[in-house]
Structure formats: structure tokens, C-alpha cells
Amino acid sequence: MSDLGFSTPRPAQLRRFGRVFYPAGLRLQKALAAYVNEPGRPDQLVILEHDAVFTLGRNATPADIHMSEDFLASQGVSVHRTDRGGEVTYHGPGQIVAYPICNLRGGREDVGRLVRGLEEAMIRTAADFGVVADRLKGAPGIWVETAKYRQGGGPEKLGAIGLHLSKWISTHGIAFNVRPNLDHFRWITPCGFTDKGVCSLASLLGDGAPTWAEAADRLQAHLIDGLAMDLQPTRASSRSVSALTWRRGPGGPEVLMMLRVPAHGFWWQSVTGMMEPGEEPEQTAHRELLEETGLIGVLRPLGLTHSFWVDSSIVRFPDPEPRFNTEICYSMEVSPEAEVRLEPSEHSEYQWCGLDEALDRMKWEGSKAAVVLLKKALGF
């Protein structure tokens, strides 16, 4: 792939995550771009899956989104403006997002070569599963001539691309459709094209389509090859547990919200804690609940695991390499009569809040998503 991407190997690190909320993904990219910008630092390849979100590039207009924000919110889809090129696009579960955060200085100042390398990686990934995809002049990304195309319609996009470049450091990247909800693309003008459609490996292959992980394995390999990445070791992500603690109050469910002391961030949260070596997530949840509040409760999984960059202004590290954490989310029901006993080194006060108030007070995307899932589980 050297004629389409890069040929001279350069040190790089691979960061592969599962679900990353889109704002957390922006913070993650910003941190890695600052890291890569310093001399001698390895390039970064990030592979992940976002929550349902429409992102507006620099050329997008509000008219490119056909539904109101209230409707989108009711469907669990958020909207974010970004600094990447292009118009509006969709990210969501079932789609592989890859962010190549590369330093193009030192003889690689060729954005076109980077773009072609990214497109070729997606083309080769499609071919690995028997799908013929290609470039289309004047339309970045990769395209497939589907049955609709042969019947007189436009080609359909299988993979999108949108980059941002600052001082020759690249951010943003590509989105490759494995099995996303294609109905969501109908709510926008995808990438500004009104005469072309969107497809996925699932829409093309049906039951023969690969899983997200299987397709991500192939795309990852082609990206590493095409960008001439000489992979270096990375630190494993830390792991934590969120135990959204609640009780049945006289006016409905109430969530325990605790205010972190200033030395630990000074924001409202429910019970969270780091997993210790050899500990299972459920053990961590029960231990943290007891240590932070003196409570015991009934634990239930919320079906949410997500990853994020650990802000080095909050948690100090001995070296500049960015750190990441993966959090597993649960709900924990406690007795309405139970007495809360705070650990004063971590939290200064607590309040029992209704579900909507708890949602408003939560600082981070994952914490808010946990409250939304609890509301659904309880029928609210």
C-alpha cells in the first residue's frame, strides 16, 4: 500500500477501545494530538465505537439535519459541531471509527497521501469480506455499486472520511459501516450528497456479515500497514466501576449524589471506584459502596461499558504518556431507611435527588448515560 499511504516506518501506538461517548472522544483526540506534537513521540491509532451522534463538519449547515433536536434527543441521538472537514455524518453503534493521530512533519507533509491510505485500508477491509468498494471522484470515502445503483440510483457509501490538520498533526479520521442503524442516515443529508445512499456490510451481506470486532481486526491491520506504523508498547487502560446508587423515595426513585472534595475534582457523582488487582467488577461495586457510603445494596448491570481519557490535570502521572480508563456501569438499589456515612477524604456532602435532577447534576457523559438507562429500567 506504499503508493497510497506511507512507506517509511514510524513508531506508533495502537489504542483500541469499545464504546467512547463522542465528547469524550474529542477530549481523547485533543490529548493525544498534544502528545504527538512533541518531538520524538509516537503516532497514535485509535479504534473505537461511538454512541449515536450526528457530527457537523466545517462545511455543514443546520439544514443538513432534517429532524429537530428534541426529536433526536428522544431517539438517543445527540448533535455536535466539529473542526473536521466535510458536512454532516453519523456515528453510532455498529460502526468502526478510526482516528489516526499522526505527525506529518519531517517529510510526510502530504494530506492526499494520508487520505488515500485511509481509503485504501477501508477498500481492502471490504474486500476481505467479499465486497467490492472503490473511490469516487469528488466524493471522499469509499463507495459500492449496489443493486440500487444498477437500477439507476446513486452509489452507496460504505466508509466515510473527514480529517482535521493543525501544524501537520492529523485528528479525526474514518468511519466504516459494519452494522449501524441505517435508518439514522435518513435523518440527515449524509456528507452533503442528496443523490447517493449509505450501505453497510450487514446491508450488503446479510447474515454473512462479520461482527464489529472481526471487521475491526481487518481494518486495524490494513491501517497499520498503510500508514507504515511500527507499533510500540502501550500501557493497559485502568478499569473502574460505576454503581449508580438509588432508593425508592416517597415521590419516586432517588439517586444518591455525592460532592467530591476539591482535591478530587469538586463535582457531583454517585458511587465510583477503581478495580483492584484480582477483583471482579461486582466485587469492586460492593466494596466501593460500603467504603464510600457505609451502605449495602442489590447490584444490577446497566449494560454499559465505556472508555475515556484520564485528565492529567485531575490525576497526576509520572510521565507524559496519556492514560485511559474503562468503566463498567451498574445500578445499586439500597434500603430507603439506610443511613449514609460518607468517607470525608473523598466526599464532603450528599443529597438524594430525583432522576431528572441527578441527570442534570452528573458531569460526565457516561454518568449521564447511566442515569438514562436506570430511568428506562425503572419505566420512567
Coordinates of C-alpha atoms in Angstrom, one line a residue:
M1 CA 0.0 0.0 0.0
S2 CA 3.1 2.2 0.0
D3 CA 1.9 4.1 -3.2
L4 CA -1.3 5.1 -1.4
G5 CA -0.2 5.6 2.2
F6 CA 3.2 5.9 3.7
S7 CA 6.2 3.7 3.2
T8 CA 8.8 4.7 5.8
P9 CA 8.0 3.1 9.1
R10 CA 7.4 5.4 12.1
P11 CA 6.9 4.5 15.7
A12 CA 3.2 4.4 16.7
Q13 CA 0.9 3.2 19.4
L14 CA -2.4 1.4 19.0
R15 CA -5.4 2.4 21.3
R16 CA -8.3 0.1 20.8
F17 CA -11.5 0.7 22.8
G18 CA -15.1 -0.3 22.8
R19 CA -17.7 2.4 23.4
V20 CA -16.5 6.0 23.7
F21 CA -19.0 8.9 24.1
Y22 CA -18.4 11.5 21.4
P23 CA -17.4 14.4 23.6
A24 CA -15.0 12.1 25.4
G25 CA -13.7 11.1 22.0
L26 CA -13.0 14.8 21.3
R27 CA -11.1 15.2 24.6
L28 CA -9.2 12.0 23.9
Q29 CA -8.1 13.2 20.5
K30 CA -7.0 16.6 21.8
A31 CA -4.9 14.9 24.5
L32 CA -3.2 12.6 22.0
A33 CA -2.6 15.3 19.5
A34 CA -0.8 17.4 22.1
Y35 CA 1.2 14.3 23.0
V36 CA 2.1 13.5 19.4
N37 CA 3.0 17.2 18.7
E38 CA 6.2 16.9 20.9
P39 CA 9.4 15.7 19.2
G40 CA 10.1 12.0 19.3
R41 CA 6.6 10.9 20.3
P42 CA 4.9 8.0 18.5
D43 CA 1.9 8.5 16.2
Q44 CA -1.4 7.2 17.6
L45 CA -4.1 4.9 16.0
V46 CA -7.3 4.9 17.9
I47 CA -10.1 2.5 17.1
L48 CA -13.5 2.7 18.8
E49 CA -17.2 2.8 18.6
H50 CA -19.3 5.9 19.4
D51 CA -22.7 6.4 20.8
A52 CA -25.4 7.6 18.3
V53 CA -24.4 11.1 17.2
F54 CA -24.6 13.5 14.2
T55 CA -21.4 15.5 13.7
L56 CA -21.3 18.6 11.7
G57 CA -18.1 19.4 9.8
R58 CA -16.8 22.8 8.8
N59 CA -19.0 22.8 5.6
A60 CA -22.2 21.6 7.2
T61 CA -25.3 23.7 7.7
P62 CA -28.3 23.2 10.0
A63 CA -30.4 22.3 7.0
D64 CA -28.4 19.1 6.6
I65 CA -30.2 17.7 9.6
H66 CA -33.8 17.0 8.8
M67 CA -35.1 16.4 12.4
S68 CA -35.5 18.6 15.4
E69 CA -33.0 18.3 18.2
D70 CA -35.9 17.4 20.5
F71 CA -36.9 14.5 18.3
L72 CA -33.3 13.4 18.0
A73 CA -32.9 13.6 21.8
S74 CA -36.0 11.4 22.2
Q75 CA -34.3 8.8 20.0
G76 CA -31.0 9.0 21.9
V77 CA -29.1 10.8 19.1
S78 CA -27.0 13.9 20.0
V79 CA -25.6 16.6 17.7
H80 CA -22.1 18.1 17.8
R81 CA -20.2 20.6 15.7
T82 CA -16.6 19.7 15.0
D83 CA -13.5 21.1 13.4
R84 CA -13.1 18.4 10.8
G85 CA -13.6 18.8 7.1
G86 CA -16.8 17.9 5.3
E87 CA -20.5 18.2 6.0
V88 CA -22.8 16.2 8.4
T89 CA -22.3 12.5 9.2
Y90 CA -23.5 9.9 11.6
H91 CA -21.6 7.8 14.1
G92 CA -23.2 5.1 16.2
P93 CA -23.1 1.5 17.5
G94 CA -22.1 -1.0 14.8
Q95 CA -19.7 1.4 13.1
I96 CA -16.0 1.3 13.4
V97 CA -14.4 4.7 13.9
A98 CA -10.6 5.1 13.5
Y99 CA -8.7 8.2 14.4
P100 CA -5.1 8.3 13.0
I101 CA -3.4 11.0 15.1
C102 CA -0.2 11.4 13.1
N103 CA 2.7 13.9 13.0
L104 CA 3.1 14.5 9.2
R105 CA 6.2 16.8 9.7
G106 CA 9.6 15.5 8.6
G107 CA 8.9 14.5 5.0
R108 CA 5.3 13.3 5.2
E109 CA 3.6 16.7 4.6
D110 CA 1.1 15.2 2.1
V111 CA -2.5 15.1 3.2
G112 CA -3.6 13.5 0.0
R113 CA -1.3 10.5 0.7
L114 CA -2.8 10.1 4.1
V115 CA -6.4 10.3 2.7
R116 CA -5.6 7.7 0.0
G117 CA -4.0 5.4 2.6
L118 CA -7.1 5.6 4.8
E119 CA -9.4 5.0 1.9
E120 CA -7.3 2.0 0.7
A121 CA -7.4 0.5 4.2
M122 CA -11.2 0.6 4.0
I123 CA -11.3 -0.8 0.5
R124 CA -9.1 -3.7 1.5
T125 CA -11.2 -4.4 4.6
A126 CA -14.3 -4.5 2.4
A127 CA -12.5 -6.9 0.0
D128 CA -11.6 -9.2 2.9
F129 CA -15.4 -9.9 3.2
G130 CA -16.1 -10.2 -0.5
V131 CA -17.3 -6.6 -1.0
V132 CA -16.0 -4.6 -4.0
A133 CA -15.7 -0.9 -2.9
D134 CA -13.8 1.9 -4.7
R135 CA -13.2 5.7 -4.7
L136 CA -15.5 8.1 -6.4
K137 CA -14.1 11.3 -7.9
G138 CA -15.1 14.4 -6.0
A139 CA -16.6 12.3 -3.2
P140 CA -14.2 11.3 -0.4
G141 CA -14.7 7.9 1.2
I142 CA -15.4 4.5 -0.3
W143 CA -18.4 3.6 -2.4
V144 CA -20.2 0.5 -3.5
E145 CA -22.3 -0.1 -6.7
T146 CA -25.3 -1.8 -5.0
A147 CA -28.4 -3.1 -6.6
K148 CA -30.0 0.3 -6.2
Y149 CA -27.1 1.8 -8.2
R150 CA -27.6 -0.7 -11.0
Q151 CA -31.3 0.2 -11.1
G152 CA -30.4 3.8 -11.7
G153 CA -29.7 5.2 -8.3
G154 CA -26.5 6.6 -6.9
P155 CA -23.7 4.6 -5.4
E156 CA -23.8 3.9 -1.7
K157 CA -21.1 4.9 0.8
L158 CA -19.6 2.2 2.9
G159 CA -16.9 4.3 4.6
A160 CA -16.6 8.0 5.3
I161 CA -13.5 10.2 5.9
G162 CA -13.1 13.6 7.5
L163 CA -9.8 15.0 8.8
H164 CA -8.5 18.0 10.6
L165 CA -4.9 19.2 10.3
S166 CA -3.2 21.6 12.7
K167 CA 0.5 22.2 12.4
W168 CA 0.7 19.0 10.4
I169 CA -0.9 16.9 13.2
S170 CA -3.9 15.0 12.0
T171 CA -7.1 14.3 14.0
H172 CA -10.5 12.8 13.2
G173 CA -10.4 10.1 10.6
I174 CA -12.7 7.4 9.1
A175 CA -16.0 5.7 9.9
F176 CA -16.6 2.2 8.4
N177 CA -20.1 0.8 8.4
V178 CA -20.4 -2.8 9.7
R179 CA -23.9 -2.9 11.1
P180 CA -25.1 0.6 12.2
N181 CA -28.7 1.6 12.2
L182 CA -29.0 2.9 8.6
D183 CA -32.4 4.5 9.3
H184 CA -30.5 7.2 11.2
F185 CA -28.8 8.3 8.0
R186 CA -32.2 9.1 6.6
W187 CA -32.5 11.9 9.1
I188 CA -29.6 13.8 7.5
T189 CA -28.1 14.7 4.1
P190 CA -25.1 12.4 4.6
C191 CA -21.8 14.2 3.7
G192 CA -23.8 16.7 1.6
F193 CA -24.9 14.2 -1.0
T194 CA -28.6 14.1 -1.9
D195 CA -28.2 11.6 -4.8
K196 CA -26.2 8.9 -3.1
G197 CA -27.0 6.4 -0.4
V198 CA -25.4 4.7 2.5
C199 CA -24.7 1.0 3.0
S200 CA -23.1 -1.3 5.5
L201 CA -21.5 -4.8 5.4
A202 CA -24.7 -6.0 7.1
S203 CA -26.9 -4.5 4.4
L204 CA -24.7 -6.0 1.7
L205 CA -24.0 -9.4 3.2
G206 CA -27.0 -10.1 5.5
D207 CA -26.3 -13.0 7.9
G208 CA -22.9 -13.4 6.4
A209 CA -21.7 -10.0 7.6
P210 CA -18.8 -10.0 10.1
T211 CA -19.1 -8.8 13.7
W212 CA -17.8 -5.4 14.7
A213 CA -14.7 -7.0 16.2
E214 CA -14.0 -9.2 13.2
A215 CA -14.1 -6.2 10.8
A216 CA -12.1 -4.0 13.2
D217 CA -9.4 -6.6 13.3
R218 CA -9.0 -6.4 9.5
L219 CA -9.3 -2.6 9.3
Q220 CA -6.8 -2.2 12.1
A221 CA -4.3 -4.4 10.2
H222 CA -4.7 -2.5 6.9
L223 CA -4.4 0.9 8.7
I224 CA -1.1 -0.2 10.4
D225 CA 0.2 -1.4 7.1
G226 CA -0.9 1.6 5.0
L227 CA 0.3 4.2 7.5
A228 CA 3.6 2.3 8.0
M229 CA 3.2 2.1 11.7
D230 CA 5.9 0.4 13.7
L231 CA 3.8 -0.5 16.8
Q232 CA 5.3 0.3 20.2
P233 CA 4.0 -0.9 23.6
T234 CA 1.2 1.0 25.4
R235 CA 0.0 1.0 29.0
A236 CA -3.1 -1.0 29.5
S237 CA -6.2 1.0 30.4
S238 CA -7.1 1.1 34.1
R239 CA -10.6 -0.2 35.0
S240 CA -13.3 1.2 37.2
V241 CA -16.8 0.6 38.2
S242 CA -19.8 3.0 38.5
A243 CA -22.5 1.9 40.9
L244 CA -25.4 4.3 40.4
T245 CA -26.9 4.1 43.9
W246 CA -30.6 4.7 44.3
R247 CA -33.6 4.1 46.7
R248 CA -37.4 4.1 46.5
G249 CA -38.4 7.5 47.8
P250 CA -41.9 8.8 48.6
G251 CA -42.1 10.7 45.3
G252 CA -40.3 8.1 43.2
P253 CA -36.8 6.8 42.7
E254 CA -34.0 8.9 44.2
V255 CA -30.3 8.7 43.2
L256 CA -27.5 9.2 45.8
M257 CA -25.4 12.2 44.7
M258 CA -22.2 13.0 46.5
L259 CA -20.0 16.1 46.1
R260 CA -16.3 15.3 45.6
V261 CA -13.9 17.2 47.7
P262 CA -12.0 20.0 45.8
A263 CA -8.8 17.9 45.8
H264 CA -10.6 15.2 43.9
G265 CA -12.4 17.4 41.3
F266 CA -15.3 19.1 43.1
W267 CA -18.3 17.7 41.1
W268 CA -21.4 15.7 41.9
Q269 CA -21.3 11.9 41.3
S270 CA -22.7 8.6 42.6
V271 CA -20.5 5.7 43.7
T272 CA -17.4 5.0 41.6
G273 CA -14.1 3.3 42.2
M274 CA -11.1 1.7 40.7
M275 CA -10.8 -2.0 40.4
E276 CA -8.1 -3.6 42.4
P277 CA -5.8 -6.4 41.1
G278 CA -7.7 -9.7 41.0
E279 CA -11.1 -8.1 41.7
E280 CA -14.2 -8.8 39.7
P281 CA -16.3 -5.7 38.8
E282 CA -19.2 -6.8 41.1
Q283 CA -16.8 -7.1 44.0
T284 CA -15.5 -3.6 43.3
A285 CA -19.0 -2.2 43.2
H286 CA -20.0 -3.7 46.6
R287 CA -16.6 -2.7 48.2
E288 CA -16.8 0.9 46.9
L289 CA -20.4 1.3 48.1
L290 CA -19.5 0.2 51.5
E291 CA -16.3 2.2 51.8
E292 CA -17.8 5.5 50.4
T293 CA -21.3 5.3 52.0
G294 CA -21.5 2.5 54.5
L295 CA -24.4 1.0 52.5
I296 CA -25.1 -2.4 51.1
G297 CA -27.4 -3.0 48.2
V298 CA -28.7 -5.1 45.3
L299 CA -26.5 -4.8 42.2
R300 CA -27.8 -4.9 38.7
P301 CA -25.8 -4.4 35.4
L302 CA -26.9 -1.5 33.2
G303 CA -25.4 -3.0 30.1
L304 CA -22.9 -0.1 29.6
T305 CA -19.1 -0.1 29.4
H306 CA -17.3 2.9 28.1
S307 CA -13.7 4.3 27.9
F308 CA -12.3 7.7 28.3
W309 CA -9.1 9.7 28.6
V310 CA -8.0 10.4 32.2
D311 CA -7.5 14.1 32.6
S312 CA -3.9 14.7 33.8
S313 CA -4.9 17.9 35.5
I314 CA -7.1 15.9 37.8
V315 CA -4.9 12.8 38.2
R316 CA -1.1 13.3 38.1
F317 CA 1.1 10.8 36.4
P318 CA 4.9 10.4 36.5
D319 CA 5.3 10.7 32.7
P320 CA 3.6 12.4 29.8
E321 CA 2.0 9.4 28.1
P322 CA -1.8 9.8 28.1
R323 CA -3.8 7.4 30.3
F324 CA -7.2 5.9 29.7
N325 CA -9.8 4.2 31.8
T326 CA -12.6 1.7 31.0
E327 CA -15.7 1.9 33.3
I328 CA -18.3 -0.8 33.8
C329 CA -21.7 0.6 34.9
Y330 CA -24.2 -0.9 37.4
S331 CA -27.2 0.3 39.4
M332 CA -27.3 -0.4 43.1
E333 CA -30.6 -0.3 45.0
V334 CA -30.3 0.4 48.7
S335 CA -32.9 0.4 51.5
P336 CA -34.8 3.7 51.9
E337 CA -34.1 3.6 55.7
A338 CA -30.3 3.1 55.3
E339 CA -28.1 5.8 56.8
V340 CA -25.3 7.2 54.5
R341 CA -21.9 7.6 56.1
L342 CA -19.5 9.4 53.8
E343 CA -15.8 8.9 53.6
P344 CA -14.7 12.5 54.3
S345 CA -11.5 12.3 52.4
E346 CA -13.5 11.7 49.1
H347 CA -16.8 13.5 49.5
S348 CA -18.0 16.5 51.5
E349 CA -21.8 16.1 51.3
Y350 CA -24.6 14.1 49.8
Q351 CA -28.2 14.5 48.6
W352 CA -30.9 12.2 47.4
C353 CA -32.1 13.5 44.0
G354 CA -34.9 12.6 41.7
L355 CA -33.9 11.0 38.4
D356 CA -34.0 14.2 36.3
E357 CA -32.1 16.3 38.9
A358 CA -29.5 13.5 39.1
L359 CA -29.2 13.6 35.3
D360 CA -28.6 17.3 35.3
R361 CA -26.0 17.2 38.1
M362 CA -23.9 14.5 36.5
K363 CA -20.7 15.9 35.0
W364 CA -19.6 13.2 32.6
E365 CA -21.3 11.6 29.6
G366 CA -21.0 8.1 31.0
S367 CA -22.6 9.1 34.2
K368 CA -25.5 10.8 32.4
A369 CA -26.0 7.7 30.2
A370 CA -26.2 5.5 33.3
V371 CA -29.0 7.6 34.7
V372 CA -30.9 7.4 31.4
L373 CA -30.5 3.6 31.5
L374 CA -31.7 3.5 35.1
K375 CA -34.8 5.6 34.1
K376 CA -35.6 3.2 31.3
A377 CA -35.1 0.1 33.5
L378 CA -37.5 1.6 36.1
G379 CA -40.1 2.6 33.5
F380 CA -39.6 6.4 33.6

